[in-house]
Coordinates of C-alpha atoms and ligand atoms in Angstrom, one line a residue:
M30 CA 0.0 0.0 -0.2
S31 CA 3.0 2.6 0.4
A32 CA 3.4 5.4 -1.4
I33 CA 6.4 5.0 -3.5
R34 CA 7.6 8.1 -6.1
Y35 CA 6.7 7.1 -9.4
K36 CA 8.0 9.3 -12.7
T37 CA 4.3 10.2 -13.2
P38 CA 4.7 13.0 -15.9
L39 CA 3.0 16.1 -13.7
I40 CA 1.6 17.9 -17.2
I41 CA 0.4 18.9 -15.0
V42 CA -21.2 19.3 -9.3
F43 CA -22.5 19.5 -10.1
L44 CA -24.4 19.4 -6.7
L45 CA -27.1 18.3 -8.2
G46 CA -24.7 15.5 -9.8
C47 CA -27.5 13.0 -9.9
A48 CA -26.2 8.9 -9.6
L49 CA -28.1 7.4 -11.7
P50 CA -27.5 4.0 -10.5
A51 CA -26.9 0.6 -12.8
E52 CA -30.3 0.3 -13.3
A53 CA -30.8 3.9 -14.6
A54 CA -34.2 2.2 -16.4
D55 CA -35.5 2.1 -13.4
P56 CA -38.5 4.8 -13.5
Q57 CA -38.1 5.7 -9.7
V58 CA -35.3 6.4 -9.8
D59 CA -35.5 8.1 -13.1
S60 CA -38.7 10.8 -11.7
F61 CA -36.2 11.4 -8.5
Y62 CA -33.9 12.3 -11.1
K63 CA -36.0 14.4 -12.9
A64 CA -37.4 15.9 -9.9
A65 CA -34.2 16.8 -9.2
E66 CA -33.5 18.2 -12.4
E67 CA -36.7 20.3 -12.1
L68 CA -35.8 21.7 -8.8
R69 CA -32.3 22.8 -9.7
A70 CA -34.4 24.8 -12.9
K71 CA -36.9 26.6 -10.8
Y72 CA -33.9 27.6 -8.4
A73 CA -31.5 29.0 -11.0
D74 CA -34.9 30.9 -12.5
D75 CA -35.5 32.2 -9.1
L76 CA -32.1 33.4 -8.1
E77 CA -32.1 34.8 -11.7
Q78 CA -34.9 36.8 -11.1
L79 CA -33.7 37.6 -7.8
A80 CA -30.0 39.1 -9.1
K81 CA -31.8 40.8 -12.2
W82 CA -33.9 42.7 -9.6
C83 CA -30.8 43.8 -7.4
Q84 CA -29.2 45.0 -11.4
S85 CA -32.5 47.4 -11.0
H86 CA -31.6 48.6 -7.9
G87 CA -28.0 49.0 -8.7
L88 CA -26.7 46.0 -6.1
T89 CA -24.4 45.0 -8.3
D90 CA -22.4 42.8 -5.5
Q91 CA -25.7 41.4 -4.3
A92 CA -26.7 40.4 -7.8
G93 CA -23.4 38.7 -8.4
Q94 CA -23.7 37.3 -4.8
T95 CA -27.0 35.6 -5.8
R96 CA -26.1 34.5 -9.2
R97 CA -22.7 32.4 -7.5
A98 CA -25.5 30.5 -5.2
L99 CA -26.0 28.0 -7.8
G100 CA -22.7 26.4 -7.3
P101 CA -20.0 24.8 -9.5
N102 CA -21.4 22.1 -11.7
D103 CA -18.7 20.5 -13.1
P104 CA -20.0 16.8 -13.8
Y105 CA -16.4 15.4 -13.4
K106 CA -16.0 16.7 -9.9
L107 CA -17.5 16.3 -7.1
Y108 CA -18.2 19.7 -4.7
I109 CA -18.2 19.4 -0.4
P110 CA -19.0 23.1 0.1
V111 CA -16.9 24.1 3.0
L112 CA -19.6 24.8 6.1
P113 CA -19.8 27.6 8.5
E114 CA -19.9 27.1 12.3
K115 CA -21.7 29.5 12.9
V116 CA -25.8 29.3 13.3
G117 CA -27.6 31.5 10.9
P118 CA -27.0 33.2 7.7
P119 CA -24.9 36.3 8.2
K120 CA -26.2 39.1 9.7
L121 CA -26.5 42.4 7.8
P122 CA -25.1 46.0 9.0
N123 CA -28.1 47.7 11.6
D124 CA -28.0 50.3 8.9
A125 CA -28.5 48.0 6.1
P126 CA -30.8 49.8 3.2
A127 CA -33.9 48.7 2.8
D128 CA -33.4 47.3 -0.6
V129 CA -30.4 45.3 1.1
A130 CA -32.2 44.1 3.8
Q131 CA -35.2 42.9 1.3
W132 CA -32.5 41.4 -1.0
N133 CA -31.5 39.4 1.7
E134 CA -34.8 37.8 3.0
K135 CA -35.8 36.8 -0.3
F136 CA -32.2 35.4 -1.0
N137 CA -32.6 33.8 1.8
K138 CA -35.8 32.5 1.6
L139 CA -35.0 30.7 -1.4
R140 CA -32.6 29.1 -0.3
R141 CA -34.1 27.6 2.8
E142 CA -37.2 26.7 0.6
H143 CA -34.8 24.8 -2.0
A144 CA -33.0 22.9 0.5
A145 CA -35.9 21.9 2.1
E146 CA -37.0 20.4 -1.3
L147 CA -33.7 18.8 -2.0
F148 CA -33.7 16.8 1.3
D149 CA -37.2 16.0 1.4
L150 CA -36.6 14.4 -1.8
A151 CA -33.1 12.7 -0.9
R152 CA -34.8 11.0 1.7
R153 CA -37.7 10.0 -0.4
A154 CA -34.3 8.5 -2.6
V155 CA -32.2 6.7 -0.6
R156 CA -33.9 3.7 -0.7
R157 CA -33.5 3.4 -4.0
C158 CA -30.2 4.9 -4.7
P159 CA -28.1 6.2 -1.8
S160 CA -25.6 8.2 -4.3
L161 CA -28.3 10.7 -5.5
A162 CA -29.4 10.6 -2.2
Y163 CA -26.0 11.7 -0.7
M164 CA -26.2 14.3 -3.8
F165 CA -29.4 16.0 -2.9
A166 CA -28.5 16.3 0.8
L167 CA -25.1 17.7 -0.5
S168 CA -27.1 20.0 -2.1
A169 CA -29.1 21.1 0.5
I170 CA -26.3 21.5 2.8
H171 CA -25.3 24.1 0.6
A172 CA -28.4 25.7 -0.5
D173 CA -29.3 26.6 3.2
P174 CA -26.3 25.1 5.6
D175 CA -29.0 25.6 8.2
N176 CA -30.9 22.8 7.0
E177 CA -31.4 21.1 10.2
P178 CA -31.9 17.3 8.9
A179 CA -29.3 17.9 6.7
R180 CA -26.9 19.2 8.9
R181 CA -27.9 16.3 11.6
L182 CA -27.5 13.8 8.9
F183 CA -23.7 14.9 8.3
G184 CA -23.5 14.8 12.1
Y185 CA -23.7 18.0 13.5
Q186 CA -26.4 19.7 15.8
K187 CA -26.8 23.0 17.6
Y188 CA -24.5 24.2 20.2
H189 CA -24.3 27.6 22.3
N190 CA -25.3 29.1 18.7
R191 CA -22.4 26.8 16.5
W192 CA -22.9 24.3 14.1
C193 CA -21.2 21.0 16.5
T194 CA -20.4 17.1 15.8
F195 CA -21.1 14.9 18.9
Y196 CA -17.6 14.7 19.7
Q197 CA -16.9 18.7 19.4
I198 CA -19.6 18.8 21.9
R199 CA -18.4 16.2 24.5
Q200 CA -15.0 18.7 24.8
L201 CA -16.5 21.7 25.1
R202 CA -19.1 20.4 28.1
S203 CA -15.9 19.4 29.7
D204 CA -13.9 22.8 29.8
K205 CA -12.0 22.1 26.6
V206 CA -11.2 24.3 24.0
W207 CA -10.1 23.7 20.1
H208 CA -6.9 25.8 19.7
E209 CA -5.4 26.1 16.0
R210 CA -1.9 25.4 17.2
F211 CA -2.2 23.3 20.0
G212 CA -5.5 21.1 19.6
W213 CA -8.4 20.5 22.1
L214 CA -6.8 21.6 25.6
P215 CA -8.0 22.2 28.9
K216 CA -9.4 26.1 28.9
S217 CA -7.5 26.5 32.3
H218 CA -4.2 25.6 30.1
V219 CA -4.6 28.6 27.1
R220 CA -2.6 30.8 28.7
R221 CA 0.2 29.1 29.5
Y222 CA 0.7 26.8 26.1
E223 CA 0.4 30.3 24.6
Q224 CA 3.6 31.6 27.0
E225 CA 5.5 28.7 25.7
Q226 CA 4.8 26.3 29.0
R227 CA 3.9 22.5 28.3
Y228 CA 2.0 20.4 30.4
T229 CA 4.0 16.8 30.9
D230 CA 2.6 14.2 33.1
G231 CA 1.0 16.4 35.8
R232 CA 3.6 19.5 35.6
W233 CA 4.6 22.1 34.0
I234 CA 8.0 22.6 31.9
S235 CA 9.1 24.8 29.2
A236 CA 8.2 23.9 25.8
D237 CA 12.1 23.2 24.6
E238 CA 12.7 20.9 27.0
D239 CA 8.8 19.2 26.5
A240 CA 10.5 18.8 22.5
R241 CA 13.6 17.4 24.2
E242 CA 11.4 14.7 26.2
H243 CA 9.2 13.8 22.5
R244 CA 12.3 13.7 20.9
N245 CA 12.0 9.5 20.5
I246 CA 9.8 8.5 18.5
R247 CA 8.9 6.0 20.7
S248 CA 8.3 8.6 23.3
G249 CA 6.4 11.2 21.2
W250 CA 3.2 13.3 21.6
D251 CA 0.0 11.7 20.9
V252 CA -2.5 14.5 20.0
R253 CA -5.8 13.8 19.7
T254 CA -8.2 14.7 16.9
E255 CA -12.0 13.2 16.6
H256 CA -11.1 10.3 14.9
Y257 CA -7.6 9.9 14.9
T258 CA -4.6 9.9 17.4
I259 CA -1.3 11.1 16.0
R260 CA 2.2 9.7 16.9
T261 CA 4.3 12.6 16.8
N262 CA 8.6 13.6 17.3
H263 CA 8.5 16.6 15.1
S264 CA 5.5 18.9 17.1
I265 CA 2.2 19.1 18.6
E266 CA 1.7 22.4 15.9
T267 CA 2.4 20.1 12.7
A268 CA 0.1 16.7 14.2
V269 CA -2.8 19.3 15.1
Q270 CA -2.6 21.0 10.7
L271 CA -2.4 16.6 9.8
G272 CA -5.2 16.0 12.4
E273 CA -7.3 18.7 10.3
K274 CA -6.4 17.3 7.3
L275 CA -7.3 13.9 7.9
E276 CA -10.3 14.5 10.0
R277 CA -11.3 16.5 6.6
L278 CA -10.8 12.9 4.4
Y279 CA -12.8 11.1 7.3
R280 CA -15.7 13.3 6.9
I281 CA -15.9 13.2 2.8
W282 CA -14.8 9.4 2.8
S283 CA -17.7 8.5 5.5
Q284 CA -20.0 10.4 3.6
I285 CA -19.4 9.0 -0.2
F286 CA -19.0 5.3 1.1
I287 CA -21.4 5.4 3.8
R288 CA -22.9 1.9 2.6
Y289 CA -19.5 0.3 2.2
Y290 CA -19.3 0.1 6.2
A291 CA -22.9 1.0 7.0
S292 CA -26.3 -1.1 6.6
E293 CA -28.5 0.3 4.2
A294 CA -31.4 0.6 7.1
Y295 CA -29.0 2.6 9.3
V296 CA -28.3 5.0 6.4
I297 CA -32.5 5.2 5.8
G298 CA -32.6 5.7 9.7
L299 CA -30.4 8.8 9.4
F300 CA -32.2 10.7 6.2
D301 CA -35.3 10.0 8.3
G302 CA -33.3 11.7 11.2
R303 CA -34.7 8.6 13.8
G304 CA -33.7 7.5 17.0
R305 CA -29.6 8.5 16.8
T306 CA -27.9 10.3 19.8
R307 CA -24.7 9.5 18.3
R308 CA -22.7 8.7 14.9
T309 CA -21.8 5.1 14.0
E310 CA -18.2 5.3 15.5
L311 CA -15.6 3.7 14.1
P312 CA -12.7 2.7 15.8
R313 CA -10.2 5.6 16.4
L314 CA -7.4 5.9 13.7
S315 CA -3.5 5.6 14.5
V316 CA -1.1 7.6 12.4
V317 CA 2.6 8.3 13.0
F318 CA 4.1 11.1 11.8
F319 CA 7.9 11.2 11.9
R320 CA 10.2 14.0 11.9
D321 CA 12.1 13.7 9.2
R322 CA 12.9 11.2 6.7
E323 CA 15.8 9.6 8.1
D324 CA 14.2 9.0 11.4
Y325 CA 11.3 7.1 9.4
N326 CA 13.9 4.7 7.7
R327 CA 15.9 3.7 10.4
T328 CA 12.5 3.2 13.0
L329 CA 10.8 1.3 9.6
Q330 CA 13.2 -0.7 8.0
A331 CA 12.5 -4.0 9.6
A332 CA 9.1 -3.8 9.0
M333 CA 9.2 -2.4 5.1
P334 CA 13.1 -3.1 4.0
N335 CA 11.6 -0.4 0.6
I336 CA 10.8 1.8 3.7
G337 CA 13.6 4.3 1.6
K338 CA 11.9 4.6 -1.9
S339 CA 8.5 5.0 0.0
I340 CA 7.2 8.7 0.6
G341 CA 4.5 7.4 3.3
F342 CA 2.7 3.9 3.8
Y343 CA -0.2 2.2 5.5
L344 CA 0.9 -1.2 7.3
E345 CA -2.3 -3.4 7.8
R346 CA -0.6 -5.6 10.3
T347 CA -0.1 -2.3 13.0
R348 CA -3.2 -0.8 11.4
T349 CA -1.0 2.5 11.6
A350 CA -0.6 5.3 9.1
Y351 CA 3.3 6.5 8.4
F352 CA 4.6 9.9 7.2
F353 CA 7.0 12.1 7.8
A354 CA 8.3 15.6 7.9
G355 CA 9.9 17.9 5.0
E356 CA 10.4 18.4 1.1
D357 CA 8.7 14.8 0.0
Y358 CA 5.9 15.3 2.5
A359 CA 2.7 16.4 0.2
D360 CA -1.1 16.0 1.4
R361 CA -1.6 13.5 -1.4
T362 CA 0.5 11.0 -0.3
L363 CA -1.5 11.4 3.0
Y364 CA -4.9 11.2 1.8
H365 CA -4.1 8.6 0.0
E366 CA -2.4 6.0 2.3
A367 CA -5.8 7.3 4.8
T368 CA -8.0 6.4 2.4
H369 CA -6.1 2.5 2.3
Q370 CA -6.7 2.8 6.1
L371 CA -10.5 3.8 6.0
F372 CA -11.8 0.8 4.0
H373 CA -9.1 -1.7 6.0
Q374 CA -10.3 -0.4 9.7
S375 CA -14.3 0.8 9.1
R376 CA -15.5 -2.9 8.7
R377 CA -14.4 -6.3 9.4
V378 CA -11.8 -7.3 6.2
A379 CA -10.0 -10.2 4.4
P380 CA -6.5 -11.0 4.6
G381 CA -4.9 -10.1 1.9
V382 CA -7.4 -7.9 -0.1
G383 CA -6.9 -7.7 -3.9
G384 CA -4.5 -10.6 -3.5
R385 CA -5.7 -12.9 -6.3
S386 CA -7.9 -10.1 -8.2
N387 CA -9.1 -6.5 -8.4
F388 CA -6.5 -5.3 -7.0
W389 CA -6.4 -2.2 -9.1
I390 CA -9.2 -0.4 -8.0
V391 CA -7.7 -0.8 -4.0
E392 CA -5.3 2.1 -5.3
G393 CA -7.9 3.4 -7.8
I394 CA -9.8 4.6 -5.7
A395 CA -7.1 6.0 -3.1
M396 CA -5.7 8.1 -6.2
Y397 CA -9.0 9.3 -6.3
M398 CA -9.1 10.5 -2.6
E399 CA -5.8 12.1 -3.0
S400 CA -7.5 14.7 -5.3
L401 CA -8.6 16.1 -2.2
R402 CA -7.7 20.1 -2.5
Q403 CA -9.8 23.2 -1.2
Q404 CA -10.4 25.4 -4.0
D405 CA -13.5 28.8 -3.9
G406 CA -15.2 27.7 -0.7
Y407 CA -15.3 23.8 -1.4
Y408 CA -13.4 20.2 -1.1
V409 CA -12.9 19.4 -4.2
L410 CA -12.4 15.6 -5.7
G411 CA -11.1 14.4 -9.0
G412 CA -11.7 16.4 -12.1
F413 CA -10.3 16.2 -15.3
D414 CA -7.4 19.3 -13.8
D415 CA -5.8 16.1 -11.4
V416 CA -2.7 15.1 -12.1
R417 CA -3.8 11.9 -12.1
M418 CA -6.6 12.4 -14.5
H419 CA -4.0 14.1 -16.9
A420 CA -2.0 11.1 -16.6
A421 CA -4.0 8.9 -17.7
Q422 CA -5.3 10.7 -20.0
V423 CA -1.8 11.0 -21.6
R424 CA -1.1 7.0 -21.2
L425 CA -4.6 6.1 -22.9
L426 CA -5.0 8.7 -25.5
R427 CA -1.5 9.5 -26.4
D428 CA 0.6 6.2 -25.7
D429 CA -2.9 4.3 -26.3
F430 CA -1.7 1.9 -23.2
Y431 CA -5.2 0.1 -22.3
V432 CA -5.2 -2.8 -20.1
P433 CA -8.8 -4.6 -21.2
L434 CA -10.9 -4.8 -18.5
E435 CA -11.4 -8.5 -19.1
E436 CA -7.7 -9.2 -17.9
F437 CA -6.8 -5.7 -15.9
T438 CA -9.6 -7.3 -13.2
T439 CA -7.9 -10.9 -13.1
Y440 CA -4.3 -8.6 -11.4
G441 CA -4.1 -9.4 -8.1
M442 CA -1.9 -7.1 -6.0
K443 CA 1.9 -8.8 -7.0
R444 CA 0.9 -9.2 -10.5
I445 CA 0.3 -5.4 -10.3
Q446 CA 3.4 -4.4 -8.3
S447 CA 5.8 -6.5 -9.9
D448 CA 5.2 -5.6 -13.2
P449 CA 7.5 -2.9 -15.0
R450 CA 4.5 -1.1 -16.5
I451 CA 3.8 -0.5 -12.5
A452 CA 2.6 3.3 -13.1
T453 CA 1.3 2.8 -16.3
L454 CA -0.9 0.4 -14.5
Y455 CA -1.7 3.2 -11.5
S456 CA -2.4 5.6 -14.3
Q457 CA -5.3 3.2 -15.7
A458 CA -6.4 2.1 -12.6
A459 CA -6.8 5.9 -11.3
G460 CA -8.6 6.9 -14.5
L461 CA -11.1 3.7 -14.2
A462 CA -11.9 4.8 -10.7
N463 CA -12.7 8.4 -12.0
F464 CA -14.7 6.5 -14.6
L465 CA -16.5 4.3 -11.9
V466 CA -17.3 7.8 -10.1
Y467 CA -18.3 10.2 -12.7
Y468 CA -19.6 8.5 -15.6
D469 CA -22.6 9.6 -17.1
G470 CA -23.8 11.2 -14.5
G471 CA -22.5 8.7 -11.8
R472 CA -24.6 5.9 -12.9
Y473 CA -22.1 3.3 -12.0
R474 CA -21.3 4.9 -8.3
D475 CA -23.6 2.7 -5.6
A476 CA -21.7 0.0 -8.2
L477 CA -18.4 0.9 -7.2
V478 CA -19.2 1.2 -3.3
A479 CA -20.5 -2.5 -3.8
Y480 CA -17.6 -3.8 -6.1
L481 CA -15.2 -2.1 -2.8
S482 CA -17.4 -4.2 -0.5
A483 CA -16.9 -7.5 -2.4
V484 CA -13.1 -6.8 -2.9
Y485 CA -12.2 -5.8 0.5
T486 CA -14.2 -8.1 2.2
G487 CA -12.9 -11.2 -0.5
R488 CA -15.8 -12.0 -2.0
D489 CA -15.0 -10.6 -5.6
T490 CA -14.3 -12.5 -8.8
P491 CA -12.7 -11.2 -12.0
G492 CA -16.1 -11.0 -13.0
T493 CA -18.1 -8.8 -10.2
L494 CA -17.6 -5.0 -11.2
A495 CA -19.3 -6.5 -14.8
E496 CA -22.6 -8.0 -12.7
L497 CA -22.4 -5.2 -10.4
T498 CA -22.4 -2.8 -13.2
G499 CA -24.5 -4.9 -15.2
A500 CA -22.5 -4.2 -18.2
G501 CA -19.6 -5.9 -20.2
Y502 CA -15.6 -5.8 -20.2
R503 CA -16.0 -5.0 -23.7
E504 CA -18.7 -2.1 -23.0
L505 CA -17.1 -0.5 -19.9
D506 CA -13.7 -0.6 -21.8
K507 CA -15.3 1.6 -24.8
Q508 CA -17.5 3.8 -22.1
Y509 CA -13.9 4.5 -20.6
R510 CA -12.8 5.1 -23.5
Q511 CA -15.6 7.7 -24.1
F512 CA -15.2 9.4 -20.6
M513 CA -11.4 10.1 -21.2
E514 CA -11.9 11.6 -24.5
F515 CA -13.8 14.6 -22.6
Ligands
ZN1374 ZN1 -1.9 3.0 -2.2

């Protein structure tokens, strides 16, 4: 699972992106899809009218803001809005002109109503098509970040005028605060931490002394975030930053792949907001972050003889992901290995996942998740502007390199990892993973999640993907080429 540095050429939501399942002919699913399109068209219309009203009143900024509310619309990317913490839309200044106040009221009403309609549709769609329901819910929370059922679905509740997770509320109730440098701290410790004092083993010492005490990874700091414990001998601050990125990945991954680790009944219950006081707790995840490459190599050499070639890896045996600070550190590696970890640890999996066949998807999906980045108020996944997709396009369209799925699905881990064409095979895997997420409005997205479940639980055969998508491999090969010719 290690992230080896390959010589990949570095040439480089649609929010209503309705995920049609394989059996798109299902009239009920089709009706959800159409209903969503109609809702979006009506919302676009209403926003446009309001924008025009703004223009006729000389409110240029407000017109722009109104138009932008529809959100980006690239069907080959998944956009997850960055949500505000504070409850309620931003308040206008007291001396705001009357027409601005009027616009604000209309604008918020439009957003609230659209979100409510979308969430209602999500609730109705979830039994037939969970990925479609998820997209509707995502669009609902984008339109109105204060839509309560959508907030609850995504694990938030109101606490002192903020949207908080259960974990955050527990921390706050025990008199802790989140500090952007030091993470969760007892409120009473903040001032001394900011004065470069540290509390360890029941006593206060200087930050320098603290750093000396934690210099060895075996006695490193353990920084805890909501779902992760990060052991490091680099610094508390870096572990906190790492923790924020990991939590972001966790949140997004656990929404997209919810049917990988949770039952249908559980997911339906979530959408219905029924009887839950806490989210399904996945086990706490363990990450080790070394202060430099040398320390990483030295400590892990015994567990992994090729350690010098890696820039991070997830080790199944210790259920831990390992990384190090320095110029070789990359968020992509972090997200890639942490994705392997999430698939391994969120449910019971078979030993030697992908050992016999279908190994490509294990790497393909990790390469998809490593595209996670923040852009213009959204977390974004995938897209033809991502380096992995670019490489996949070059291999297929320029080099005419392609291993047909009928053959590719028979490759197990050793077959791919010992192949001299490994970098090219990885590029193809990245391209195919994106294809399964986005092709034709996401028609294979639920099949992809089912495929991952089959592979990770060892119930897969080389024919599994064809069965789940309801398409023959030759057809999928053809569709993949069309998709990549974008
Ligand atoms: Zn990997």
